Coordinates of C-alpha atoms in Angstrom, one line a residue:
X44 CA -124.4 209.5 94.6
X45 CA -127.2 207.7 92.8
X46 CA -126.1 204.7 90.7
X47 CA -126.2 205.2 86.9
X48 CA -128.9 203.4 85.0
X49 CA -128.1 199.9 83.7
X50 CA -127.5 199.5 79.9
X51 CA -130.4 198.1 78.0
X52 CA -130.5 194.3 77.5
X53 CA -129.5 194.8 73.8
X54 CA -126.2 196.7 74.0
X55 CA -123.2 197.2 71.8
X56 CA -120.4 199.2 73.5
X57 CA -118.8 200.4 70.3
X58 CA -122.2 201.8 69.0
X59 CA -122.7 203.3 72.5
X60 CA -119.5 205.3 72.2
X61 CA -120.3 206.4 68.6
X62 CA -123.7 207.7 69.8
X63 CA -122.4 209.3 72.9
X64 CA -119.9 211.4 70.9
X65 CA -122.2 212.2 67.9
X66 CA -122.3 215.9 68.8
X67 CA -118.5 216.2 68.9
X68 CA -117.4 214.8 65.5
X69 CA -114.8 217.4 64.9
X70 CA -113.2 217.1 68.3
X71 CA -109.9 215.2 68.6
X72 CA -110.4 211.8 70.2
X73 CA -107.0 210.1 69.7
X74 CA -103.4 211.5 69.5
X75 CA -100.8 208.9 68.6
X76 CA -97.2 208.9 67.3
X77 CA -98.3 209.6 63.7
X78 CA -101.1 212.1 64.1
X79 CA -104.7 212.7 65.4
X80 CA -108.1 211.2 64.8
X81 CA -111.4 213.0 65.4
X82 CA -114.4 211.4 67.0
X83 CA -116.2 211.5 63.6
X84 CA -113.2 210.0 61.9
X85 CA -112.9 207.3 64.6
X86 CA -116.6 206.4 64.2
X87 CA -116.2 206.1 60.4
X88 CA -113.1 203.8 60.9
X89 CA -114.9 201.7 63.5
X90 CA -117.7 201.0 61.1
X91 CA -115.3 200.4 58.2
X92 CA -113.2 198.0 60.3
X93 CA -116.4 196.0 61.3
X94 CA -117.4 195.8 57.6
X95 CA -113.9 194.7 56.6
X96 CA -113.8 192.0 59.3
X97 CA -117.2 190.8 58.1
X98 CA -116.0 190.8 54.5
X99 CA -113.1 188.5 55.5
X100 CA -115.7 186.0 56.7
X101 CA -115.5 186.6 60.4
X102 CA -118.7 185.8 62.2
X103 CA -120.2 187.0 65.5
X104 CA -118.6 185.5 68.6
X105 CA -115.5 184.3 66.7
X106 CA -112.2 185.5 68.2
X107 CA -109.5 187.6 66.6
X108 CA -106.0 188.1 68.1
X109 CA -105.1 191.8 68.7
X110 CA -101.3 192.1 68.9
X111 CA -100.6 195.8 68.4
X112 CA -98.6 198.6 69.9
X113 CA -100.8 201.5 71.3
X114 CA -102.1 203.6 68.4
X115 CA -105.4 204.8 66.9
X116 CA -105.3 201.5 64.9
X117 CA -105.5 199.5 68.2
X118 CA -108.5 201.4 69.3
X119 CA -110.3 201.2 65.9
X120 CA -109.5 197.4 65.7
X121 CA -110.8 196.7 69.2
X122 CA -114.0 198.8 68.8
X123 CA -114.5 197.7 65.2
X124 CA -114.5 194.0 66.3
X125 CA -117.0 194.8 69.1
X126 CA -119.2 196.7 66.6
X127 CA -119.2 193.6 64.4
X128 CA -119.9 191.2 67.4
X129 CA -116.4 189.7 66.8
X130 CA -114.4 189.1 70.0
X131 CA -110.9 190.6 70.2
X132 CA -108.3 188.8 72.2
X133 CA -106.0 191.7 73.3
X134 CA -102.6 190.3 74.1
X135 CA -99.4 191.6 75.7
X136 CA -96.9 192.8 73.1
X137 CA -93.8 191.7 75.1
X138 CA -94.4 187.9 75.0
X139 CA -92.7 185.1 73.1
X140 CA -93.9 183.3 69.9
X141 CA -94.6 180.3 72.1
X142 CA -97.0 182.4 74.3
X143 CA -98.8 183.7 71.2
X144 CA -99.1 180.2 69.7
X145 CA -100.7 179.0 73.0
X146 CA -103.1 181.9 73.0
X147 CA -104.1 181.4 69.4
X148 CA -104.9 177.8 70.0
X149 CA -106.6 178.5 73.3
X150 CA -108.9 181.1 71.8
X151 CA -109.2 179.5 68.4
X152 CA -108.6 183.0 66.9
X153 CA -109.7 183.1 63.2
X154 CA -107.7 186.2 62.3
X155 CA -104.9 188.3 63.7
X156 CA -104.6 192.1 63.8
X157 CA -100.9 193.0 64.2
X158 CA -98.5 195.9 64.2
X159 CA -95.9 195.8 61.5
X160 CA -93.1 195.6 64.1
X161 CA -94.6 192.5 65.6
X162 CA -95.4 190.7 62.4
X163 CA -92.2 188.5 62.5
X164 CA -93.0 187.3 66.0
X165 CA -96.6 186.5 65.1
X166 CA -95.4 184.7 61.9
X167 CA -93.1 182.5 64.1
X168 CA -96.0 181.8 66.5
X169 CA -98.4 180.8 63.6
X170 CA -95.7 178.4 62.4
X171 CA -95.7 176.5 65.7
X172 CA -98.7 174.3 65.0
X173 CA -101.5 176.8 65.0
X174 CA -104.3 176.1 62.6
X175 CA -107.1 178.5 63.2
X176 CA -105.7 181.8 61.8
X177 CA -107.0 182.4 58.3
X178 CA -106.3 186.1 57.9
X179 CA -103.5 188.4 59.1
X180 CA -104.2 192.2 59.0
X181 CA -101.1 194.3 59.4
X182 CA -101.1 197.9 60.8
X183 CA -98.7 200.6 59.4
X184 CA -96.7 198.3 57.2
X185 CA -94.7 199.7 54.3
X186 CA -94.2 197.5 51.3
X187 CA -95.7 194.3 50.1
X188 CA -97.2 191.6 52.3
X189 CA -97.3 187.8 51.9
X190 CA -100.5 186.0 50.7
X191 CA -103.5 186.0 53.1
X192 CA -102.1 189.2 54.7
X193 CA -103.9 192.5 54.4
X194 CA -102.9 196.1 55.1
X195 CA -105.0 197.6 57.8
X196 CA -105.9 200.6 55.6
X197 CA -107.0 198.1 52.8
X198 CA -109.2 196.4 55.4
X199 CA -110.9 199.7 56.2
X200 CA -111.4 200.4 52.5
X201 CA -112.8 196.9 51.7
X202 CA -116.1 197.1 53.4
X203 CA -119.1 198.2 51.3
X204 CA -122.7 199.1 52.1
X205 CA -124.1 200.1 55.4
X206 CA -122.3 198.8 58.5
X207 CA -124.8 198.2 61.2
X208 CA -123.7 197.2 64.7
X209 CA -124.2 193.6 65.8
X210 CA -127.3 193.2 68.0
X211 CA -125.2 192.1 71.0
X212 CA -126.4 191.9 74.5
X213 CA -124.9 193.6 77.6
X214 CA -124.1 190.2 79.1
X215 CA -122.6 188.8 75.9
X216 CA -118.9 188.1 75.6
X217 CA -117.2 191.1 74.1
X218 CA -113.4 190.6 74.5
X219 CA -110.8 188.4 76.1
X220 CA -107.7 189.4 78.2
X221 CA -105.2 186.7 79.2
X222 CA -103.9 186.5 82.8
X223 CA -100.2 186.8 83.4
X224 CA -99.6 183.1 83.6
X225 CA -97.9 183.2 87.0
X226 CA -99.6 179.9 88.0
X227 CA -99.2 178.0 84.8
X228 CA -100.5 178.8 81.3
X229 CA -102.2 182.2 81.0
X230 CA -106.0 182.0 81.5
X231 CA -108.3 183.6 78.9
X232 CA -110.6 185.9 80.9
X233 CA -113.9 186.8 79.2
X234 CA -115.4 190.3 79.6
X235 CA -118.8 191.3 78.5
X236 CA -120.2 194.3 76.6
X237 CA -121.7 195.6 79.8
X238 CA -118.4 195.3 81.8
X239 CA -117.0 198.2 79.6
X240 CA -120.1 200.4 80.4
X241 CA -120.1 199.8 84.1
X242 CA -116.3 200.4 84.7
X243 CA -116.6 203.7 82.7
X244 CA -119.7 204.8 84.6
X245 CA -118.6 203.8 88.1
X246 CA -114.9 204.5 87.9
X247 CA -114.2 206.8 84.9
X248 CA -117.1 209.2 85.8
X249 CA -117.8 208.3 89.4
X250 CA -114.3 208.2 90.9
X251 CA -112.0 210.0 88.4
X252 CA -114.6 212.5 87.5
X253 CA -113.4 212.6 83.8
X254 CA -115.1 215.1 81.5
X255 CA -114.9 216.1 77.9
X256 CA -112.4 218.8 78.8
X257 CA -109.7 216.3 79.9
X258 CA -106.7 215.1 78.0
X259 CA -105.5 211.7 79.3
X260 CA -102.3 209.7 79.0
X261 CA -101.7 206.2 80.4
X262 CA -98.2 204.7 80.7
X263 CA -100.0 201.4 81.2
X264 CA -100.7 199.9 77.8
X265 CA -104.1 199.2 76.2
X266 CA -103.6 195.4 76.4
X267 CA -103.7 195.7 80.2
X268 CA -107.2 195.9 81.8
X269 CA -105.9 199.0 83.6
X270 CA -104.7 200.7 80.4
X271 CA -107.8 199.7 78.5
X272 CA -109.9 201.6 81.0
X273 CA -107.5 204.5 81.3
X274 CA -107.0 205.2 77.6
X275 CA -110.1 203.8 75.9
X276 CA -113.2 203.0 78.0
X277 CA -113.2 205.9 80.5
X278 CA -112.1 208.9 78.3
X279 CA -114.0 207.9 75.2
X280 CA -117.2 207.5 77.2
X281 CA -117.1 211.2 78.2
X282 CA -115.6 212.7 75.0
X283 CA -112.1 213.4 76.4
X284 CA -108.9 213.3 74.2
X285 CA -106.4 210.4 74.6
X286 CA -102.6 210.4 74.1
X287 CA -101.3 207.1 72.9
X288 CA -97.7 206.0 72.8
X289 CA -96.4 202.9 70.9
X290 CA -93.0 202.6 72.6
X291 CA -92.3 201.3 76.1
X292 CA -93.0 203.8 78.8
X293 CA -89.5 204.7 79.8
X294 CA -89.1 207.9 81.9
X295 CA -87.8 209.8 78.9
X296 CA -90.6 208.7 76.6
X297 CA -93.2 209.4 79.3
X298 CA -91.9 212.9 80.1
X299 CA -91.9 213.7 76.4
X300 CA -95.6 213.1 76.2
X301 CA -96.3 215.0 79.4
X302 CA -94.5 218.1 78.1
X303 CA -95.7 217.8 74.5
X304 CA -99.4 217.2 75.2
X305 CA -99.9 218.6 78.8
X306 CA -102.5 215.9 79.8
X307 CA -104.8 216.8 82.7
X308 CA -104.9 213.1 83.8
X309 CA -101.8 210.8 83.9
X310 CA -102.1 207.1 84.8
X311 CA -99.0 205.2 86.0
X312 CA -98.0 202.3 88.1
X313 CA -95.6 202.3 91.2
X314 CA -92.6 201.0 89.3
X315 CA -93.1 203.6 86.6
X316 CA -93.4 206.4 89.1
X317 CA -90.2 205.1 90.8
X318 CA -88.3 205.2 87.5
X319 CA -89.6 208.7 86.8
X320 CA -88.5 210.0 90.2
X321 CA -85.1 208.4 89.8
X322 CA -84.6 209.8 86.3

């Protein structure tokens, strides 16, 4: 098999995905616990998120903490940040306030994008001596929010004017993922715009053979490198549809998505398969 061509030197992965799916705007891209989002709707929301982040004053290469349960808002937040040249720091949703305080200070995150259910944990973390967070954007929150907090939908509605992608480069830092911390404090691992392209081309297409006809579901969450490829990079690069689940991947929750949505590709890990077999 011939190797795919390299991305151009100037390359923005979020813009690449929008362009790659421009012919399938009406097709469903994301299916989460609250509904669906088409490729056209996702592109609009990515641009709106980028414009909203810029309006908050976030600048290219500045970091934002991404602490969300899997949903279309997670995908839009991640890609919206990339589109704006802002660097999302996607973190595990099962950690402690102390862990998040360390990660905020380590990354000097200027803002946080958080699911409503995790807002209390984040608030505790911010109260532990973190100084960099200036804005908190809350996904799917009902009711009022404290000062300097913004509803995610209000962020999307706040951007005005044309939203052009940041002129990022393929070898430019795009996002961070933290290591597990098994040998001390977690290490912030920096990934480039081009890393997302290459894993999709070489593994998503080359090994898995994903196509636009697939419906994929990953028990591994988006904050894991494995889940990020499974449920975002690989399927969205080929125009497939993605099933996203906010709750923990218990056997019962996993089987429900398998029966409800009939995915053609399911990604799991050995412990998950063991639990499913034992169920």
